Every structure is written in structure tokens, then in C-alpha cells.
XYZ file of C-alpha atoms in Angstrom:
666
model
C -1.720 -1.359 10.019
C -1.781 -4.343 12.317
C -3.191 -3.920 15.760
C -1.485 -6.405 18.099
C -2.482 -9.931 17.248
C -1.208 -13.448 17.744
C -1.052 -15.446 14.540
C -1.952 -19.060 15.093
C 1.047 -21.421 15.063
C 0.557 -20.427 12.068
C 18.629 -9.991 -11.158
C 16.977 -7.018 -8.896
C 13.770 -5.365 -10.049
C 14.984 -1.934 -11.062
C 12.307 0.684 -11.713
C 12.383 2.205 -15.150
C 11.951 5.847 -14.266
C 11.200 8.462 -16.876
C 10.523 12.095 -16.068
C 9.635 14.928 -18.366
C 13.126 16.461 -18.299
C 14.309 13.842 -15.782
C 15.370 10.275 -16.473
C 16.680 7.761 -13.953
C 17.185 4.069 -14.649
C 15.887 3.325 -18.130
C 13.156 5.450 -19.696
C 9.941 3.711 -20.618
C 9.075 6.395 -23.132
C 10.678 9.359 -24.819
C 7.527 11.324 -24.103
C 5.840 10.336 -20.812
C 2.599 11.874 -22.022
C 2.375 9.283 -24.765
C 4.134 6.295 -23.221
C 5.155 3.191 -25.122
C 3.251 2.567 -28.307
C 1.931 -0.697 -26.853
C 0.693 0.884 -23.624
C -2.991 1.617 -23.106
C -3.146 4.218 -20.340
C -6.086 4.205 -17.937
C -7.051 6.363 -14.974
C -8.027 4.689 -11.683
C -11.636 5.814 -11.926
C -14.434 3.780 -10.373
C -14.980 0.650 -12.448
C -16.457 -1.575 -9.743
C -19.965 -2.474 -8.757
C -21.992 -0.795 -6.017
C -22.359 -3.183 -3.076
C -25.644 -5.093 -3.056
C -25.416 -5.550 0.693
C -27.346 -4.539 3.821
C -26.547 -1.020 5.013
C -25.385 -1.127 8.620
C -23.566 1.369 10.832
C -20.757 -0.773 12.261
C -17.942 1.619 13.170
C -18.165 4.399 15.719
C -15.568 6.362 13.756
C -16.644 9.225 11.498
C -14.676 11.858 9.582
C -13.941 14.901 11.738
C -12.587 17.284 9.109
C -14.131 16.441 5.722
C -16.345 18.535 3.446
C -19.805 17.262 2.609
C -20.082 15.118 -0.488
C -16.607 13.550 -0.303
C -16.053 9.850 0.298
C -14.197 9.333 3.592
C -10.511 8.970 2.630
C -9.526 5.908 4.615
C -6.153 4.240 3.941
C -4.542 7.367 2.489
C -1.243 8.946 3.378
C -3.224 11.946 4.664
C -6.013 10.057 6.513
C -4.711 11.370 9.827
C -5.771 14.882 8.782
C -9.392 13.805 8.488
C -10.071 11.446 11.381
C -9.774 11.755 15.145
C -10.305 14.484 17.681
C -7.037 16.162 16.672
C -5.350 16.046 13.265
C -2.173 13.997 12.996
C 1.118 14.905 11.364
C 1.197 13.648 7.774
C 4.091 13.070 5.385
C 3.677 14.475 1.863
C 7.030 13.103 0.751
C 9.601 14.511 1.320
C 7.978 16.947 3.787
C 6.164 16.583 7.071
C 3.035 18.694 7.640
C 0.795 19.454 10.565
C -2.390 21.450 11.078
C -2.266 23.709 14.134
C -4.999 25.395 16.145
C -4.756 28.549 14.017
C -2.958 27.463 10.851
C -0.324 24.973 9.818
C 3.320 23.965 10.103
C 5.708 22.155 7.789
C 9.158 20.681 8.082
C 11.900 18.953 6.136
C 12.677 16.355 8.805
C 16.149 15.267 9.770
C 16.779 11.537 9.397
C 17.545 9.801 12.676
C 18.487 6.114 12.803
C 18.732 3.597 15.618
C 19.409 -0.129 15.579
C 15.747 -0.912 14.917
C 14.279 2.182 13.245
C 14.902 4.909 10.673
C 12.873 8.007 11.440
C 12.120 11.344 9.829
C 9.954 12.941 12.538
C 8.299 16.333 12.456
C 10.546 18.609 14.479
C 9.321 22.175 14.398
C 10.095 23.561 10.973
C 8.052 26.639 10.028
C 4.758 27.498 11.722
C 2.221 29.762 9.999
C -0.621 31.453 11.874
C -3.573 32.118 9.564
C -6.043 33.071 12.290
C -8.004 29.919 11.511
C -10.444 28.256 13.853
C -11.274 25.313 11.616
C -9.906 23.138 8.817
C -11.374 20.481 6.552
C -10.373 18.510 3.482
C -12.321 19.853 0.507
C -10.647 17.922 -2.341
C -8.336 14.973 -2.731
C -7.091 12.379 -5.137
C -4.763 9.412 -4.730
C -1.650 11.611 -4.365
C -2.714 15.142 -3.357
C -5.078 16.867 -0.936
C -6.543 20.361 -0.474
C -7.419 21.644 3.011
C -9.611 24.691 3.586
C -8.823 26.914 6.556
C -11.712 28.964 7.933
C -12.840 31.198 10.761
C -16.181 32.597 11.902
C -16.391 34.689 8.713
C -15.942 31.704 6.404
C -13.117 30.474 4.213
C -9.666 32.004 4.719
C -7.901 30.028 2.018
C -6.899 26.630 0.697
C -3.735 24.625 1.335
C -2.608 22.070 -1.239
C -0.118 19.286 -0.552
C 1.011 16.403 -2.732
C 3.386 13.502 -2.434
C 6.422 14.072 -4.594
C 5.865 17.836 -4.550
C 8.164 19.565 -2.035
C 5.917 22.607 -1.818
C 3.220 23.874 0.547
C 0.841 26.169 -1.333
C -1.741 28.498 0.199
C -4.298 30.332 -1.971
C -6.221 33.072 -0.189
C -9.996 33.262 -0.361
C -9.803 36.861 0.905
C -7.041 39.234 1.850
C -5.129 37.330 4.488
C -2.229 38.017 6.833
C -0.112 34.933 7.492
C 2.184 35.167 10.499
C 5.340 33.057 10.395
C 7.238 32.163 13.533
C 10.512 32.969 11.728
C 11.501 36.291 10.107
C 11.643 36.579 6.312
C 14.548 38.014 4.350
C 14.106 39.537 0.891
C 16.085 37.568 -1.660
C 14.791 38.818 -5.016
C 11.633 39.833 -6.843
C 8.699 38.195 -5.049
C 11.172 35.851 -3.336
C 11.996 35.610 0.361
C 13.805 33.105 2.516
C 13.681 31.989 6.106
C 15.412 29.207 7.995
C 14.731 26.578 10.632
C 16.962 23.763 11.897
C 19.688 24.514 9.324
C 17.182 24.284 6.465
C 16.579 27.290 4.227
C 12.993 27.685 3.034
C 12.059 29.751 0.019
C 8.807 31.670 -0.347
C 7.287 33.011 -3.535
C 4.212 35.185 -3.132
C 3.744 37.588 -6.092
C 2.281 40.918 -4.987
C 2.483 40.067 -1.296
C 3.277 42.535 1.432
C 6.035 41.417 3.797
C 6.566 42.865 7.251
C 9.028 40.897 9.348
C 7.459 37.456 9.534
C 4.010 38.523 8.297
C 2.929 37.819 4.727
C -0.182 39.626 3.496
C -1.687 38.304 0.269
C -4.731 39.401 -1.708
C -7.787 37.311 -2.453
C -6.981 34.748 -5.126
C -3.224 35.138 -4.684
C -0.923 32.341 -3.614
C 2.052 31.846 -1.323
C 4.287 28.816 -1.917
C 6.970 27.564 0.478
C 9.610 24.925 -0.181
C 12.818 23.693 1.464
C 15.920 24.477 -0.579
C 18.293 21.472 -0.795
C 21.806 22.138 0.442
C 23.919 23.490 -2.395
C 20.928 24.722 -4.418
C 20.043 28.353 -5.058
C 16.664 29.782 -3.975
C 16.396 31.897 -7.139
C 16.732 28.808 -9.339
C 13.879 27.161 -7.461
C 11.752 30.296 -7.648
C 12.208 30.335 -11.434
C 11.304 26.639 -11.666
C 8.083 26.854 -9.633
C 5.117 28.258 -11.494
C 1.486 28.218 -10.436
C 0.603 25.870 -7.591
C -0.325 22.277 -8.282
C -4.087 21.793 -8.092
C -4.164 17.993 -8.146
C -2.326 14.917 -9.365
C -3.700 12.775 -12.165
C -2.764 9.106 -11.952
C -2.622 6.804 -14.955
C -1.391 3.246 -15.374
C -0.671 0.907 -18.264
C 0.677 -2.557 -19.012
C 3.122 -3.670 -21.661
C 4.335 -7.201 -22.248
C 7.168 -6.712 -19.765
C 6.308 -3.716 -17.598
C 3.647 -2.187 -15.404
C 3.725 1.581 -15.846
C 2.654 4.453 -13.623
C 2.314 8.096 -14.645
C 1.630 11.003 -12.294
C 0.767 14.381 -13.806
C 0.970 17.350 -11.453
C -1.878 19.468 -12.814
C -2.559 23.202 -12.684
C 0.907 24.425 -13.619
C 3.219 24.501 -16.609
C 6.340 24.163 -14.463
C 7.266 22.985 -10.994
C 9.662 20.704 -9.152
C 8.780 17.112 -8.321
C 10.514 14.417 -6.299
C 10.296 10.778 -7.410
C 10.247 8.197 -4.656
C 13.745 6.689 -4.292
C 14.564 3.634 -6.357
C 16.225 5.135 -9.420
C 19.371 7.192 -9.707
C 18.830 10.840 -10.686
C 20.033 11.808 -14.141
C 19.456 14.592 -16.683
C 16.969 17.139 -15.413
C 17.077 16.002 -11.765
C 19.661 18.658 -11.002
C 17.860 20.852 -8.480
C 19.491 19.139 -5.532
C 18.476 16.218 -3.362
C 16.902 15.663 0.024
C 17.949 13.097 2.588
C 14.910 11.095 3.630
C 14.178 7.975 5.655
C 13.964 6.181 2.323
C 17.266 7.412 0.917
C 18.346 10.372 -1.171
C 15.491 11.937 -3.144
C 16.338 13.944 -6.245
C 14.506 17.169 -7.047
C 13.534 17.380 -10.724
C 12.189 20.163 -12.913
C 9.130 18.412 -14.267
C 5.365 18.230 -14.105
C 5.149 14.507 -14.822
C 6.644 11.433 -13.224
C 6.520 8.238 -15.247
C 8.167 4.917 -14.455
C 7.804 1.184 -14.869
C 8.461 -1.989 -12.912
C 8.657 -5.568 -14.186
C 5.226 -7.009 -14.837
C 4.120 -9.804 -12.511
C 1.451 -12.162 -13.818
C -1.332 -13.423 -11.567
C -0.875 -17.056 -10.630
C -3.140 -19.661 -9.063
C -1.820 -23.246 -9.088
C 1.724 -24.593 -9.066
C 3.266 -25.930 -12.263
C 4.647 -29.193 -10.863
C 7.540 -30.879 -12.668
C 7.455 -34.578 -13.548
C 10.444 -35.049 -11.254
C 8.418 -34.028 -8.204
C 7.211 -36.551 -5.665
C 3.678 -36.306 -6.971
C 2.450 -39.347 -5.061
C 3.862 -37.986 -1.824
C 2.198 -34.619 -2.426
C -1.074 -36.370 -3.278
C -0.981 -38.419 -0.095
C -0.273 -35.355 2.028
C -3.044 -33.456 0.252
C -5.523 -36.162 1.214
C -4.376 -35.890 4.844
C -4.636 -32.107 4.793
C -8.183 -32.223 3.465
C -9.204 -34.816 6.035
C -7.784 -32.661 8.836
C -9.442 -29.425 7.671
C -11.358 -27.653 10.424
C -14.199 -25.151 9.953
C -12.847 -21.737 9.041
C -12.929 -18.796 11.443
C -15.842 -16.359 11.548
C -13.872 -13.139 10.918
C -12.489 -11.889 7.623
C -8.794 -12.218 8.472
C -8.477 -15.694 9.934
C -11.576 -16.798 8.055
C -10.082 -15.501 4.827
C -6.793 -17.288 5.463
C -8.655 -20.532 6.052
C -10.605 -20.115 2.823
C -7.427 -19.375 0.873
C -5.831 -22.511 2.346
C -8.756 -24.566 1.084
C -8.514 -22.865 -2.306
C -4.822 -23.745 -2.491
C -5.654 -27.381 -1.761
C -8.301 -27.318 -4.483
C -5.878 -25.840 -7.001
C -3.214 -28.365 -6.004
C -5.642 -31.243 -6.572
C -6.368 -29.830 -10.035
C -2.641 -29.574 -10.760
C -2.264 -33.225 -9.800
C -5.222 -34.205 -11.968
C -6.854 -35.952 -9.029
C -10.576 -35.527 -9.576
C -11.770 -37.147 -6.314
C -9.517 -34.896 -4.225
C -10.551 -31.900 -6.334
C -14.221 -32.665 -5.702
C -13.575 -33.072 -1.989
C -11.695 -29.762 -1.773
C -14.334 -27.944 -3.835
C -17.101 -29.246 -1.601
C -15.284 -28.069 1.531
C -14.535 -24.677 0.027
C -18.085 -24.195 -1.204
C -19.425 -25.081 2.235
C -17.130 -22.665 4.054
C -17.364 -19.798 1.574
C -21.114 -20.168 1.108
C -22.362 -18.071 4.066
C -20.144 -15.165 3.055
C -21.628 -15.056 -0.440
C -25.201 -14.506 0.735
C -25.779 -10.777 0.094
C -28.429 -10.703 2.824
C -26.390 -12.681 5.345
C -25.963 -9.782 7.771
C -29.738 -9.449 8.041
C -29.791 -12.957 9.504
C -26.626 -13.263 11.592
C -23.720 -11.303 13.067
C -20.818 -13.233 11.592
C -19.722 -14.796 8.306
C -21.474 -12.043 6.378
C -20.822 -8.731 4.620
C -22.425 -5.315 5.076
C -21.984 -1.801 3.717
C -21.222 0.873 6.300
C -22.576 4.122 4.878
C -20.765 6.264 7.469
C -17.235 5.318 6.424
C -18.489 4.047 3.064
C -16.754 0.705 3.084
C -17.625 -2.975 2.998
C -17.215 -4.626 6.389
C -17.034 -8.331 7.028
C -18.695 -9.386 10.233
C -17.310 -10.203 12.695
C -14.727 -7.423 12.209
C -11.124 -8.085 13.195
C -8.055 -5.893 13.772
C -10.052 -2.718 13.188
C -11.439 -3.782 9.808
C -14.629 -1.883 10.684
C -12.472 1.283 10.428
C -10.864 0.275 7.128
C -7.816 -1.508 8.529
C -6.251 -4.278 6.433
C -9.108 -4.644 3.951
C -6.847 -5.656 1.076
C -5.151 -8.294 3.247
C -8.489 -9.788 4.279
C -10.438 -9.529 1.056
C -7.621 -10.716 -1.184
C -7.904 -14.101 0.489
C -11.641 -14.224 -0.233
C -11.214 -13.234 -3.871
C -8.506 -15.857 -4.374
C -10.783 -18.495 -2.860
C -13.815 -17.431 -4.905
C -11.807 -17.474 -8.135
C -10.572 -21.003 -7.420
C -14.082 -22.216 -6.665
C -15.520 -20.569 -9.783
C -12.951 -22.362 -11.947
C -13.791 -25.712 -10.376
C -17.566 -25.191 -10.143
C -18.694 -22.588 -12.674
C -22.256 -22.862 -11.425
C -21.119 -21.170 -8.195
C -20.006 -17.999 -9.980
C -23.402 -16.339 -10.251
C -24.178 -16.937 -6.593
C -20.816 -15.545 -5.435
C -20.747 -12.521 -7.706
C -22.629 -9.854 -5.681
C -20.611 -10.387 -2.512
C -17.226 -10.874 -4.168
C -17.768 -7.930 -6.500
C -18.434 -5.843 -3.412
C -15.084 -6.878 -1.923
C -13.287 -6.157 -5.200
C -14.925 -2.735 -5.443
C -14.049 -1.967 -1.829
C -10.299 -2.473 -2.133
C -9.579 -1.297 -5.671
C -12.500 -1.110 -8.086
C -14.576 1.619 -6.496
C -18.210 2.411 -7.089
C -19.554 5.835 -7.932
C -20.678 7.743 -4.819
C -20.269 4.607 -2.703
C -16.652 3.358 -2.650
C -13.312 5.024 -3.509
C -11.648 3.816 -6.688
C -8.342 2.935 -4.997
C -8.951 2.584 -1.285
C -5.529 1.429 -0.167
C -2.965 1.936 -2.936
C -0.586 4.902 -3.054
C 0.585 5.444 -6.659
C 3.532 7.677 -5.733
C 4.948 5.241 -3.193
C 4.024 2.197 -5.251
C 2.511 0.279 -2.334
C -0.580 0.175 -0.143
C -1.446 1.658 3.235
C -3.084 -0.655 5.771
C -4.486 1.676 8.440
C -7.940 3.056 7.822
C -7.758 6.241 9.889
C -3.959 6.462 10.441
C -4.023 7.807 14.031
C -0.226 8.092 14.165
C 2.334 10.903 14.117
C 4.476 8.843 11.725
C 1.710 8.709 9.122
C 0.071 5.639 7.676
C 1.795 2.268 7.587
C 1.896 -1.201 6.108
C 3.375 -4.314 7.656
C 2.684 -7.424 5.573
C 3.981 -6.629 2.096
C 3.399 -10.226 0.993
C -0.269 -10.209 1.941
C -0.627 -7.003 -0.078
C 0.869 -8.802 -3.088
C -1.482 -11.724 -2.461
C -4.417 -9.307 -2.359
C -3.834 -8.025 -5.883
C -3.170 -11.559 -7.120
C -6.558 -12.599 -5.733
C -8.209 -9.551 -7.274
C -6.699 -10.309 -10.688
C -7.842 -13.948 -10.546
C -11.370 -12.898 -9.577
C -11.454 -10.324 -12.380
C -10.392 -13.061 -14.811
C -13.227 -15.435 -13.896
C -15.633 -12.496 -14.046
C -14.373 -11.579 -17.521
C -13.678 -8.027 -16.310
C -10.694 -6.972 -18.421
C -10.487 -3.451 -16.974
C -10.374 -4.690 -13.394
C -7.863 -7.373 -14.279
C -5.529 -4.814 -15.879
C -5.770 -2.629 -12.786
C -5.105 -5.624 -10.558
C -2.010 -6.618 -12.548
C -0.679 -3.055 -12.267
C -1.234 -3.147 -8.504
C 0.281 -6.627 -8.251
C 3.420 -5.637 -10.132
C 3.944 -2.385 -8.246
C 3.359 -4.009 -4.857
C 5.728 -6.898 -5.599
C 8.425 -4.430 -6.632
C 7.898 -2.432 -3.435
C 7.927 -5.602 -1.327
C 11.440 -6.301 -2.528
C 12.913 -2.803 -2.641
C 11.354 -1.380 0.535
C 10.765 -4.389 2.783
C 12.871 -7.446 1.921
C 15.851 -6.160 -0.061
C 16.259 -2.421 0.587
C 19.558 -0.768 -0.247
C 21.403 2.058 1.475
C 19.970 1.637 4.975
C 21.842 4.083 7.228
C 23.915 3.140 10.256
C 23.308 2.335 13.029
C 20.227 0.520 11.662
C 21.256 -3.081 12.205
C 19.077 -5.121 9.843
C 18.862 -5.975 6.170
C 15.063 -5.837 6.010
C 12.319 -3.419 7.054
C 9.127 -4.933 8.376
C 6.952 -1.857 8.986
C 6.978 0.956 6.446
C 5.413 4.259 7.537
C 4.944 7.632 5.944
C 7.853 8.995 7.955
C 9.523 5.952 9.522
C 10.880 2.469 8.843
C 10.779 -0.165 11.596
C 12.229 -3.559 12.385
C 9.188 -4.686 14.376
C 5.711 -6.123 14.033
C 2.374 -5.314 15.619
C 2.176 -8.767 17.171
C 5.575 -10.298 18.014
C 9.216 -9.351 18.671
C 10.515 -12.691 17.334
C 12.839 -12.302 14.335
C 11.076 -15.221 12.634
C 7.780 -13.338 12.855
C 9.374 -10.105 11.625
C 10.570 -11.869 8.468
C 7.680 -14.325 8.227
C 5.013 -11.633 7.996
C 6.705 -10.545 4.741
C 6.361 -14.046 3.260
C 2.915 -15.481 3.922
C 0.969 -16.932 2.233
C 3.224 -19.152 0.140
C 1.879 -19.490 -3.379
C 2.972 -19.494 -6.990
C 2.876 -15.704 -7.305
C 5.578 -15.492 -4.635
C 7.927 -17.501 -6.817
C 7.954 -14.594 -9.280
C 9.530 -12.063 -6.907
C 10.709 -13.500 -3.583
C 13.685 -15.440 -4.937
C 15.111 -13.056 -7.513
C 18.249 -12.547 -5.402
C 19.240 -15.851 -3.731
C 22.099 -14.186 -1.853
C 19.726 -11.739 -0.187
C 17.394 -14.608 0.662
C 20.247 -16.440 2.376
C 21.349 -13.277 4.193
C 17.826 -12.523 5.411
C 17.384 -16.045 6.759
C 20.796 -16.020 8.437
C 20.075 -12.661 10.084
C 16.809 -14.069 11.405
C 18.618 -16.885 13.167
C 19.118 -19.460 10.443
C 17.742 -22.905 11.268
C 16.755 -21.762 14.752
C 14.207 -19.414 13.143
C 12.379 -22.338 11.570
C 10.962 -23.222 14.992
C 9.918 -19.660 15.814
C 6.657 -17.844 15.228
C 5.822 -18.000 11.505
C 9.036 -20.000 11.163
C 7.438 -22.375 8.656
C 7.359 -19.502 6.175
C 10.993 -18.636 6.873
C 11.905 -22.267 6.137
C 10.068 -22.251 2.813
C 11.604 -18.877 1.902
C 15.072 -20.248 2.686
C 14.622 -22.802 -0.106
C 14.878 -19.954 -2.624
C 18.567 -19.519 -1.744
C 19.752 -22.612 -3.639
C 19.579 -26.365 -4.147
C 21.175 -27.215 -0.810
C 18.729 -25.038 1.076
C 15.790 -26.493 -0.864
C 16.866 -30.037 -0.011
C 17.152 -29.092 3.670
C 13.704 -27.516 3.611
C 12.180 -30.574 1.910
C 13.597 -32.844 4.601
C 12.283 -30.639 7.405
C 8.816 -30.320 5.875
C 8.465 -34.089 6.104
C 8.997 -33.765 9.854
C 6.205 -31.233 10.341
C 3.143 -31.924 12.397
C 0.448 -30.340 10.180
C -1.548 -29.443 13.291
C 1.209 -27.020 14.339
C 1.211 -25.006 11.117
C -0.106 -21.502 10.620
C -3.786 -21.682 9.770
C -3.155 -20.375 6.256
C -0.688 -23.114 5.316
C -0.986 -26.821 4.477
C 1.934 -29.245 4.347
C 1.024 -30.429 0.850
C 1.117 -26.835 -0.427
C 4.556 -26.437 1.149
C 5.706 -29.576 -0.665
C 4.345 -28.215 -3.945
C 6.138 -24.891 -3.364
C 9.439 -26.711 -2.936
C 8.822 -28.878 -5.978
C 8.033 -25.811 -8.091
C 11.290 -24.174 -6.968
C 13.149 -27.273 -8.089
C 11.630 -26.941 -11.540
C 13.197 -23.487 -11.907
């Protein structure tokens, strides 16, 4: 999530989807439980280090509906259930779900498109009155959540939701009467149907008593509702759905060519699951399909989803060809270093400034210029130094890190864009980790001093720490990308804007893990990097099948239940595309230019050359160079006309020249 801000003038990747009884694309394994012989599956458990930082209460926000003993679930698809005075609608794909004053409601939303948005809003659906007066999250993992409904006499029962599971399950803690706002019709043994907005919903509730729209179930018994896709039979679904899912176990692995994800829907020996769109349905995915804001979603008889995306390797410096204008790059690098200003005091703009310095340091190393390398390292060490003091926040109120034990997250002071509430942590901290890794390579003696603070940032965004930090704060394994809002106070769910900064975050994490010699964290970071890069292309920059009348070839804000052509900070088309491109770096060369025709189309739709002078237009210019030799030559000529003082604070002209030279080497 981006709160409004003003930046300073600042061959397709097809998923290899394999399902137990459902295969789309190319299977990565005959048996998803085993996976490829070369894969070493790992669960995203806490592998990070507890923060050795001052404990300070920084945010005024606290969980409103969370059981004792659970880490606050910021940056989740369901965060809106937990935070705020009133619970928000959430989007357990492909459904929409809402807590009500006395129970809950769920819906299979219609897809509505306009020129600038594709929406799947909650629109009534089925409402269930459980007589509840309270609700709280009592269990969750990266993909699923359990909510306990209660009244003055205690627990009424538990609701379980999961992404990729088109079912709402309620298990009664005591005999409970659930009142639906729609009448039920008997359809078969322990099977009933109802309808809302032209959608038929099935209900299985073994042993239940049905009276009109009231369902009475015994203690320990379960009612499960699901929307029946058009053309599918309720009795087939009832036979395919066994016991309710009790949680989703995530695992990941790396092979030489792929980054693999496996989701196991636990607690049942049979059910129906819905993979996120990106692969065509095939054998086993024959239980119908739902229309969603993200395209058609196949329903599959399976308990496991397993798929792979092309593996992206972490990258630091550019590999410059001998044909490049190395002397010109060197001269510009010297100018860029001489013009470097002190970095900002917050974690976003400060982090961008540090990453810029790190890029200059890495460029000097690539050029083999020791004096410039020493100069860049000295500047970076000076600017990064205050942030690496674990006790810095005991001495000052900016350029320091603290641990907030209310929301249980690491906060950089001064906070920016709601970072004290969990917003954008991966964007911010990825810059720091990239910078620290570059400095550690150049000055190994700095590693020990930086380690406590940088380990805290790594643990905050992805490593976790037992009883202190969640193991994957921002990443959604089912969607394959991160969520940027901490508390998600929106009816459309959580959201993410800058897909490229998310990719940069995991690149920085992987580089830091490498200098730390932390193989487990590096493997996790490479999985995150690969998945996020794939999502950046298929969901943001090069999505297919966008419905009319949506009038754009890209999506710049992805939500749980909506896709937007907009930003949090500017309506300019150059900014809308540019926020998907910064920062330029060697990792971007691995995914941004895979389809030169789409690159050219995206630039043309943004305004072509006119966009180069718009907000974040320097990034659009550099992106345009990926479309072909002619475009690269044009970009190189225009870069030489830049006034470095007018550039975004995360970019240096010499780095832009190196980017263009590296493209030419391809």
C-alpha cells in the first residue's frame, strides 16, 4: 500500500502448474508430495534472528480481533479482519467474505470493469446470523485463517477460510442455529442449495436440521457452503468435498531452473481447490470455473497445489561488455559521487539513497576503479552507519531502528508512509539490505557491525523470529506476490503497487543472506524473488485477458478484489508505469525485457517519448531500451542530455549508462 506521496524528480514466464489430479501448463512433478528429485522442500518457518533493538511503542494501532498469543497478522490478505474499529471485507480467492454484527456473509462477486479498473466487489451474497456478539482470529497461516464467533456464553463456533478454497466452513462449539437470509432447498442426502444474484450455493451439513433458512447443527459438527460454478452439479461438488480444511501448509524448493511452491490443504482427504490464474486447466480441473477479476479460475478436485516459475538469480553489479563506453561511465560515476547529498532520515527515501550509493559502489567495482570504489564505500559507510547502531533509537529519533512489541515489527525511525503500521516494509528494507550487502563485500570489516540491525530487517520482512516476528510478513504464497498494507483498512482487501520494488526487496534479502553465509535464508529469498518477478510480469506489466472496457495493457495496483490503473501518488501515465520499474538494476534485466513487443506497447501506451519527461519518466526511458537496438540507442542519446540533479533520488546517471550497456551485451 502506498499512502499518497510525491516521489522526488525522481519468451513469457509460464507457470509450471501441477495439481494432485490437476495439471495445467507443464507439471513439475508426477507426485506433488515428492516434487522433483533435485528439489529440497522447506517450510517457511522462522529462521531469522530476534531483533536486538530497543523496544518502543511507535504505532497507535493495535489488533482489535485477535486471540492472545498470536503475532499480529499485518500484511496478510485477511488483515482487515483483525485491525480497525470494524472488520473489513476480505477476499479468500475466489470468494469475498465479511463479518457482520451477528455472524458472517459471503459472496461470489460479479466482475465489473471500467476503463481504469477491474472490480469484484462484495455485493450481498449469503448472510448467516449465528447470534454472535464477538469475533476474533484464533489461528492463521500464510494462506488460511480461522475466526471464532462468540456470545456472552462463550464460543459459538469456528469459521475457516483459505485462499484457493472456494468454501466457507463453520464448525460448531455447541448446538447452534444458523439463520440464512435465503431459504434452503433439499437437493440430496445432507445437501441443500440456495441462491443469490444468479449464483447457486451448495450446503453440506451432515446430521443438520433444516427449517426454511435455519440450519441447526450439533456441537462438533460442520456446515460447509460453496458457490457452484455455472454448468456444474451440486451433487458432484458435495461428493468431492470431505472434511473441512483446517489449515494450509506451505512449502518451497529450488531446482536449477525453477522456483517451486506447494500448498497442502490439510485436515481432509478430499476437497476442491482453485489455483490462481496463470495456467490453463487440464485433467482433473473439471469441476467448473469461476470468473474473477484475475481471469477464469478452474475448480480442481485436489488437496494439493504445486507449481513452478522460472528461477531468477540474485544480482548485484552489472556485467559490462568490452564494447561499452567504460571511460564515459567512469567519468559520470565520478560526477555522481561528487554530487551525492546526505541521504534522507526515513526508511523509504533514506533507503533509496543508500541503494543508489550501493549501486555506485558496485559499478566502481565492475569498472575495476579502486579509487572510485573507496570513495563510494566511504560515503556508503558514513550514511548507513547510524542505521546499524542497535541502540540508535535510545539516542535519537531518526536514522535508527526499534522493535514495536505491540504490532511486533521492526520500525525505522522516522517512519514514512505508514511504516509504523507495517506498510511497505519490504520496499523500504530491501534497499537497506542491498546496500549493506554491497558494503560488506567491499569492506568485510563492516559486516560484524552491521549484522544485528540488518538481520533484524531481514527477519522482519521474511525470516521471522520465534515469538517476535512472523516468518513471512508480506508474501502471499497462493497469489505469488506480496501485500504492502500493514492493516489493510479497505473493502477491496490488501494491495500492492510497486511490483518492481518488491522484486528488489527479495534481491536485497538474497544478497544479504549470501554475505551472511545463511544458506536457508538465501534459498527462501531466491524463491520469493522468482515468484515476485513472475507475478510482476503476469499481473502488473504483461497481464493477459483483461476484460473490456478496461483500456490499458498494464495494471499498476493489484488488490485482493480489484485491479487498478492508478497510483497512490500521481495520475501521470509515466508514474503509473514507472512505479513498476524502479530501481533499475541488474536483476531487472532478468525479467523486465523478456517480451520486447510488450515493452514497446507499454511505453507507447504511456505516451512514448513524451512520457520520458513525466514523473518517473527516467525509468520509462530506461525500460524502453529493452524493446530493441533502436530504442536502446535513443535512450543512450537522451541519457547524455540528462541533468543528474533532476533525477529520481534512487537513480544515478552512471547507473543508467551501465544499464544500457548491459542491455547491449545481451
